[in-house]
Amino acid sequence: MHEPTESCDLLGKSAQELRALAESLGEPAYRGAQLYHALYSERRSDFAAMTNLPAALRERLARDCAIRLPRILRTHLSSDGTLRYVLALSDPDARTANRAGSATVETVFMPEENRQTICVSTQAGCAVDCHFCLTSTLGLIRNLTPGEILGQVLVALADHRDALKPQTNVVLMGQGEPLLNYDAVMASMRILLDPNGMAVSPKHVTLSTSGIIPGIERLGQEKIRPKLAISLNASTNEQRDKIMPINRKYPIEKLLDACRRYPLRPWEKLTFEYVLLGAFNDSTEDAQRVVELISHLRAKVNLIPWNPGDLPYEKPDAGRLEKFRRTLADKGVPAFTRYSRGQDVMAACGQLALLESARSNLAQISSAAS
Ligand code: SAH
Ligand code: SF4
């Protein structure tokens, strides 16, 4: 017996890669397509259950390969039904393992009446440094692999196997900046959105970015892609600079130019997210400036009242929030207030900083220092 090697972790491999793998094992290429079907369409993580493959091949795969799903370390159930997972990722790279231990990451499952929404992380931690977001306090621990991004969806679906609703939504709004882990994110999206793969509709998958312009331009060229949401969060460059240092590199006017050029599909709208920070960016003048910035775009705005963390900001006042929303709506900009779910278990937007991972990083750093 030998430990499966990293190259033989099947999770995250494309149909083409699995066909090549089948051939490398001396099997016909179509066995790879069958494996793809079993892994992603039937969502099997146990080779023995892949009954569309011959028994001898199943045994060989079980011996030589692995399907490394993230492991559930802990779950936190919110009073509103939201479930936050703390998942352990096996760390294939000894260099990052030294720095961060085996990385942990967070995934949030939100059950609704006719659907479930799964919020996945694309990086462990984040380098972007938005000052209102707890994830930023972790810094970037590491990029996730395509298998680790898909694995979060698979684990959350498997954990609710008996109570799944007909529709699954996936939002790339957990830890990390998806467009700074572009290749892995898109490799996972091609499998998630593939009708022969996990078959989630592109209308039900949203990638949220802090506004990485080269990534937005690249995404627009992809044939298969999720919807796009942009975290605007401010109405002037001066204001945005203060809370999102990335704005100095990609300022509002250039960001909106990229949005103007973005090739929307006929059914598609851009989403702008706007985190309301009390008495900072929630005035009626701010709302009016947002209208001026985006009213020429096919877009809607999601207003997210700031979720508290240990950071020096305030929740917005309910009256100001509603006035802000109405100012947009009255000027023809569709605007919706999104109360984040799962706040009592730190599962809401911007709260995914994993106290335990911060702690384990500190332990690593202090043990490395001693
Ligand atoms: N990195 C990506 C996606 C993850 S953050 C991005 O920034 O877009 C997902 C959303 O949560 C973003 O719109 C972000 O602005 C918002 N957010 C971050 N911290 C928040 C907080 N404390 N309260 C409310 N929303 C927050
Ligand atoms: Fe990173 Fe998004 Fe948080 Fe900004 S808001 S630090 S980009 S996760």
JSON list of N, CA and C and ligand atoms in Angstrom, two decimals, residues 132-133 172-174 176-178 208-210 231 233 273 275 304-307 349-350, ligand 1:
[
{"chain": "A", "resi": 132, "resn": "PHE", "atom": "N", "xyz": [-13.32, 47.00, 6.50]},
{"chain": "A", "resi": 132, "resn": "PHE", "atom": "CA", "xyz": [-14.55, 46.66, 7.23]},
{"chain": "A", "resi": 132, "resn": "PHE", "atom": "C", "xyz": [-14.77, 45.15, 7.30]},
{"chain": "A", "resi": 133, "resn": "CYS", "atom": "N", "xyz": [-13.85, 44.37, 6.72]},
{"chain": "A", "resi": 133, "resn": "CYS", "atom": "CA", "xyz": [-14.09, 42.93, 6.54]},
{"chain": "A", "resi": 133, "resn": "CYS", "atom": "C", "xyz": [-13.13, 42.12, 7.42]},
{"chain": "A", "resi": 172, "resn": "LEU", "atom": "N", "xyz": [-19.85, 32.99, -4.76]},
{"chain": "A", "resi": 172, "resn": "LEU", "atom": "CA", "xyz": [-18.43, 33.02, -4.40]},
{"chain": "A", "resi": 172, "resn": "LEU", "atom": "C", "xyz": [-18.24, 34.28, -3.57]},
{"chain": "A", "resi": 173, "resn": "MET", "atom": "N", "xyz": [-18.69, 34.19, -2.35]},
{"chain": "A", "resi": 173, "resn": "MET", "atom": "CA", "xyz": [-18.69, 35.37, -1.46]},
{"chain": "A", "resi": 173, "resn": "MET", "atom": "C", "xyz": [-18.17, 35.01, -0.08]},
{"chain": "A", "resi": 174, "resn": "GLY", "atom": "N", "xyz": [-17.49, 33.89, 0.02]},
{"chain": "A", "resi": 174, "resn": "GLY", "atom": "CA", "xyz": [-16.88, 33.52, 1.30]},
{"chain": "A", "resi": 174, "resn": "GLY", "atom": "C", "xyz": [-15.53, 34.20, 1.43]},
{"chain": "A", "resi": 176, "resn": "GLY", "atom": "N", "xyz": [-11.91, 35.32, 0.59]},
{"chain": "A", "resi": 176, "resn": "GLY", "atom": "CA", "xyz": [-11.05, 35.42, -0.58]},
{"chain": "A", "resi": 176, "resn": "GLY", "atom": "C", "xyz": [-11.58, 36.27, -1.70]},
{"chain": "A", "resi": 177, "resn": "GLU", "atom": "N", "xyz": [-10.67, 36.67, -2.58]},
{"chain": "A", "resi": 177, "resn": "GLU", "atom": "CA", "xyz": [-11.00, 37.46, -3.76]},
{"chain": "A", "resi": 177, "resn": "GLU", "atom": "C", "xyz": [-10.91, 36.51, -4.96]},
{"chain": "A", "resi": 178, "resn": "PRO", "atom": "N", "xyz": [-12.08, 36.10, -5.50]},
{"chain": "A", "resi": 178, "resn": "PRO", "atom": "CA", "xyz": [-12.07, 35.08, -6.55]},
{"chain": "A", "resi": 178, "resn": "PRO", "atom": "C", "xyz": [-11.22, 35.43, -7.77]},
{"chain": "A", "resi": 208, "resn": "SER", "atom": "N", "xyz": [-18.41, 37.34, -6.73]},
{"chain": "A", "resi": 208, "resn": "SER", "atom": "CA", "xyz": [-18.31, 38.71, -6.22]},
{"chain": "A", "resi": 208, "resn": "SER", "atom": "C", "xyz": [-16.86, 39.14, -6.14]},
{"chain": "A", "resi": 209, "resn": "THR", "atom": "N", "xyz": [-16.59, 40.33, -6.67]},
{"chain": "A", "resi": 209, "resn": "THR", "atom": "CA", "xyz": [-15.21, 40.82, -6.66]},
{"chain": "A", "resi": 209, "resn": "THR", "atom": "C", "xyz": [-15.13, 42.22, -6.05]},
{"chain": "A", "resi": 210, "resn": "SER", "atom": "N", "xyz": [-13.97, 42.48, -5.47]},
{"chain": "A", "resi": 210, "resn": "SER", "atom": "CA", "xyz": [-13.72, 43.82, -4.93]},
{"chain": "A", "resi": 210, "resn": "SER", "atom": "C", "xyz": [-13.38, 44.80, -6.05]},
{"chain": "A", "resi": 231, "resn": "SER", "atom": "N", "xyz": [-18.23, 44.75, -5.64]},
{"chain": "A", "resi": 231, "resn": "SER", "atom": "CA", "xyz": [-18.36, 45.39, -4.33]},
{"chain": "A", "resi": 231, "resn": "SER", "atom": "C", "xyz": [-17.96, 46.86, -4.46]},
{"chain": "A", "resi": 233, "resn": "ASN", "atom": "N", "xyz": [-19.36, 49.75, -2.60]},
{"chain": "A", "resi": 233, "resn": "ASN", "atom": "CA", "xyz": [-19.15, 50.11, -1.19]},
{"chain": "A", "resi": 233, "resn": "ASN", "atom": "C", "xyz": [-18.83, 51.59, -0.90]},
{"chain": "A", "resi": 273, "resn": "GLU", "atom": "N", "xyz": [-22.70, 45.50, -5.05]},
{"chain": "A", "resi": 273, "resn": "GLU", "atom": "CA", "xyz": [-22.92, 45.38, -3.61]},
{"chain": "A", "resi": 273, "resn": "GLU", "atom": "C", "xyz": [-22.44, 46.66, -2.95]},
{"chain": "A", "resi": 275, "resn": "VAL", "atom": "N", "xyz": [-21.90, 47.86, 0.91]},
{"chain": "A", "resi": 275, "resn": "VAL", "atom": "CA", "xyz": [-21.96, 47.64, 2.36]},
{"chain": "A", "resi": 275, "resn": "VAL", "atom": "C", "xyz": [-22.18, 49.00, 3.02]},
{"chain": "A", "resi": 304, "resn": "ILE", "atom": "N", "xyz": [-26.07, 46.06, 1.75]},
{"chain": "A", "resi": 304, "resn": "ILE", "atom": "CA", "xyz": [-25.79, 45.12, 2.85]},
{"chain": "A", "resi": 304, "resn": "ILE", "atom": "C", "xyz": [-25.43, 45.94, 4.09]},
{"chain": "A", "resi": 305, "resn": "PRO", "atom": "N", "xyz": [-26.35, 45.97, 5.07]},
{"chain": "A", "resi": 305, "resn": "PRO", "atom": "CA", "xyz": [-25.96, 46.66, 6.31]},
{"chain": "A", "resi": 305, "resn": "PRO", "atom": "C", "xyz": [-24.73, 45.98, 6.90]},
{"chain": "A", "resi": 306, "resn": "TRP", "atom": "N", "xyz": [-23.78, 46.76, 7.34]},
{"chain": "A", "resi": 306, "resn": "TRP", "atom": "CA", "xyz": [-22.51, 46.21, 7.84]},
{"chain": "A", "resi": 306, "resn": "TRP", "atom": "C", "xyz": [-22.76, 45.22, 8.98]},
{"chain": "A", "resi": 307, "resn": "ASN", "atom": "N", "xyz": [-22.10, 44.07, 8.87]},
{"chain": "A", "resi": 307, "resn": "ASN", "atom": "CA", "xyz": [-22.18, 43.07, 9.94]},
{"chain": "A", "resi": 307, "resn": "ASN", "atom": "C", "xyz": [-21.01, 43.29, 10.89]},
{"chain": "A", "resi": 349, "resn": "CYS", "atom": "N", "xyz": [-21.76, 37.90, 5.73]},
{"chain": "A", "resi": 349, "resn": "CYS", "atom": "CA", "xyz": [-20.74, 38.53, 4.89]},
{"chain": "A", "resi": 349, "resn": "CYS", "atom": "C", "xyz": [-19.72, 39.25, 5.75]},
{"chain": "A", "resi": 350, "resn": "GLY", "atom": "N", "xyz": [-18.47, 39.01, 5.45]},
{"chain": "A", "resi": 350, "resn": "GLY", "atom": "CA", "xyz": [-17.41, 39.77, 6.12]},
{"chain": "A", "resi": 350, "resn": "GLY", "atom": "C", "xyz": [-17.10, 39.30, 7.53]},
{"chain": "B", "resi": 1, "resn": "SAH", "atom": "N1", "xyz": [-13.85, 39.25, -1.96]},
{"chain": "B", "resi": 1, "resn": "SAH", "atom": "C1", "xyz": [-15.06, 39.35, -2.65]},
{"chain": "B", "resi": 1, "resn": "SAH", "atom": "C2", "xyz": [-16.09, 38.35, -2.24]},
{"chain": "B", "resi": 1, "resn": "SAH", "atom": "C3", "xyz": [-16.19, 38.07, -0.75]},
{"chain": "B", "resi": 1, "resn": "SAH", "atom": "S1", "xyz": [-16.79, 39.35, 0.27]},
{"chain": "B", "resi": 1, "resn": "SAH", "atom": "C4", "xyz": [-15.61, 40.76, -2.55]},
{"chain": "B", "resi": 1, "resn": "SAH", "atom": "O1", "xyz": [-15.09, 41.54, -1.76]},
{"chain": "B", "resi": 1, "resn": "SAH", "atom": "O2", "xyz": [-16.53, 41.08, -3.29]},
{"chain": "B", "resi": 1, "resn": "SAH", "atom": "C5", "xyz": [-18.52, 39.31, -0.11]},
{"chain": "B", "resi": 1, "resn": "SAH", "atom": "C6", "xyz": [-19.26, 40.62, 0.18]},
{"chain": "B", "resi": 1, "resn": "SAH", "atom": "O3", "xyz": [-19.29, 40.87, 1.59]},
{"chain": "B", "resi": 1, "resn": "SAH", "atom": "C7", "xyz": [-18.59, 41.83, -0.45]},
{"chain": "B", "resi": 1, "resn": "SAH", "atom": "O4", "xyz": [-19.56, 42.60, -1.14]},
{"chain": "B", "resi": 1, "resn": "SAH", "atom": "C8", "xyz": [-18.08, 42.62, 0.74]},
{"chain": "B", "resi": 1, "resn": "SAH", "atom": "O5", "xyz": [-18.04, 44.00, 0.47]},
{"chain": "B", "resi": 1, "resn": "SAH", "atom": "C9", "xyz": [-19.09, 42.25, 1.81]},
{"chain": "B", "resi": 1, "resn": "SAH", "atom": "N2", "xyz": [-18.63, 42.43, 3.19]},
{"chain": "B", "resi": 1, "resn": "SAH", "atom": "C10", "xyz": [-17.38, 42.28, 3.68]},
{"chain": "B", "resi": 1, "resn": "SAH", "atom": "N3", "xyz": [-17.37, 42.52, 5.01]},
{"chain": "B", "resi": 1, "resn": "SAH", "atom": "C11", "xyz": [-18.64, 42.82, 5.36]},
{"chain": "B", "resi": 1, "resn": "SAH", "atom": "C12", "xyz": [-19.29, 43.13, 6.61]},
{"chain": "B", "resi": 1, "resn": "SAH", "atom": "N4", "xyz": [-18.61, 43.16, 7.75]},
{"chain": "B", "resi": 1, "resn": "SAH", "atom": "N5", "xyz": [-20.61, 43.35, 6.58]},
{"chain": "B", "resi": 1, "resn": "SAH", "atom": "C13", "xyz": [-21.32, 43.27, 5.44]},
{"chain": "B", "resi": 1, "resn": "SAH", "atom": "N6", "xyz": [-20.78, 42.95, 4.26]},
{"chain": "B", "resi": 1, "resn": "SAH", "atom": "C14", "xyz": [-19.45, 42.74, 4.21]}
]
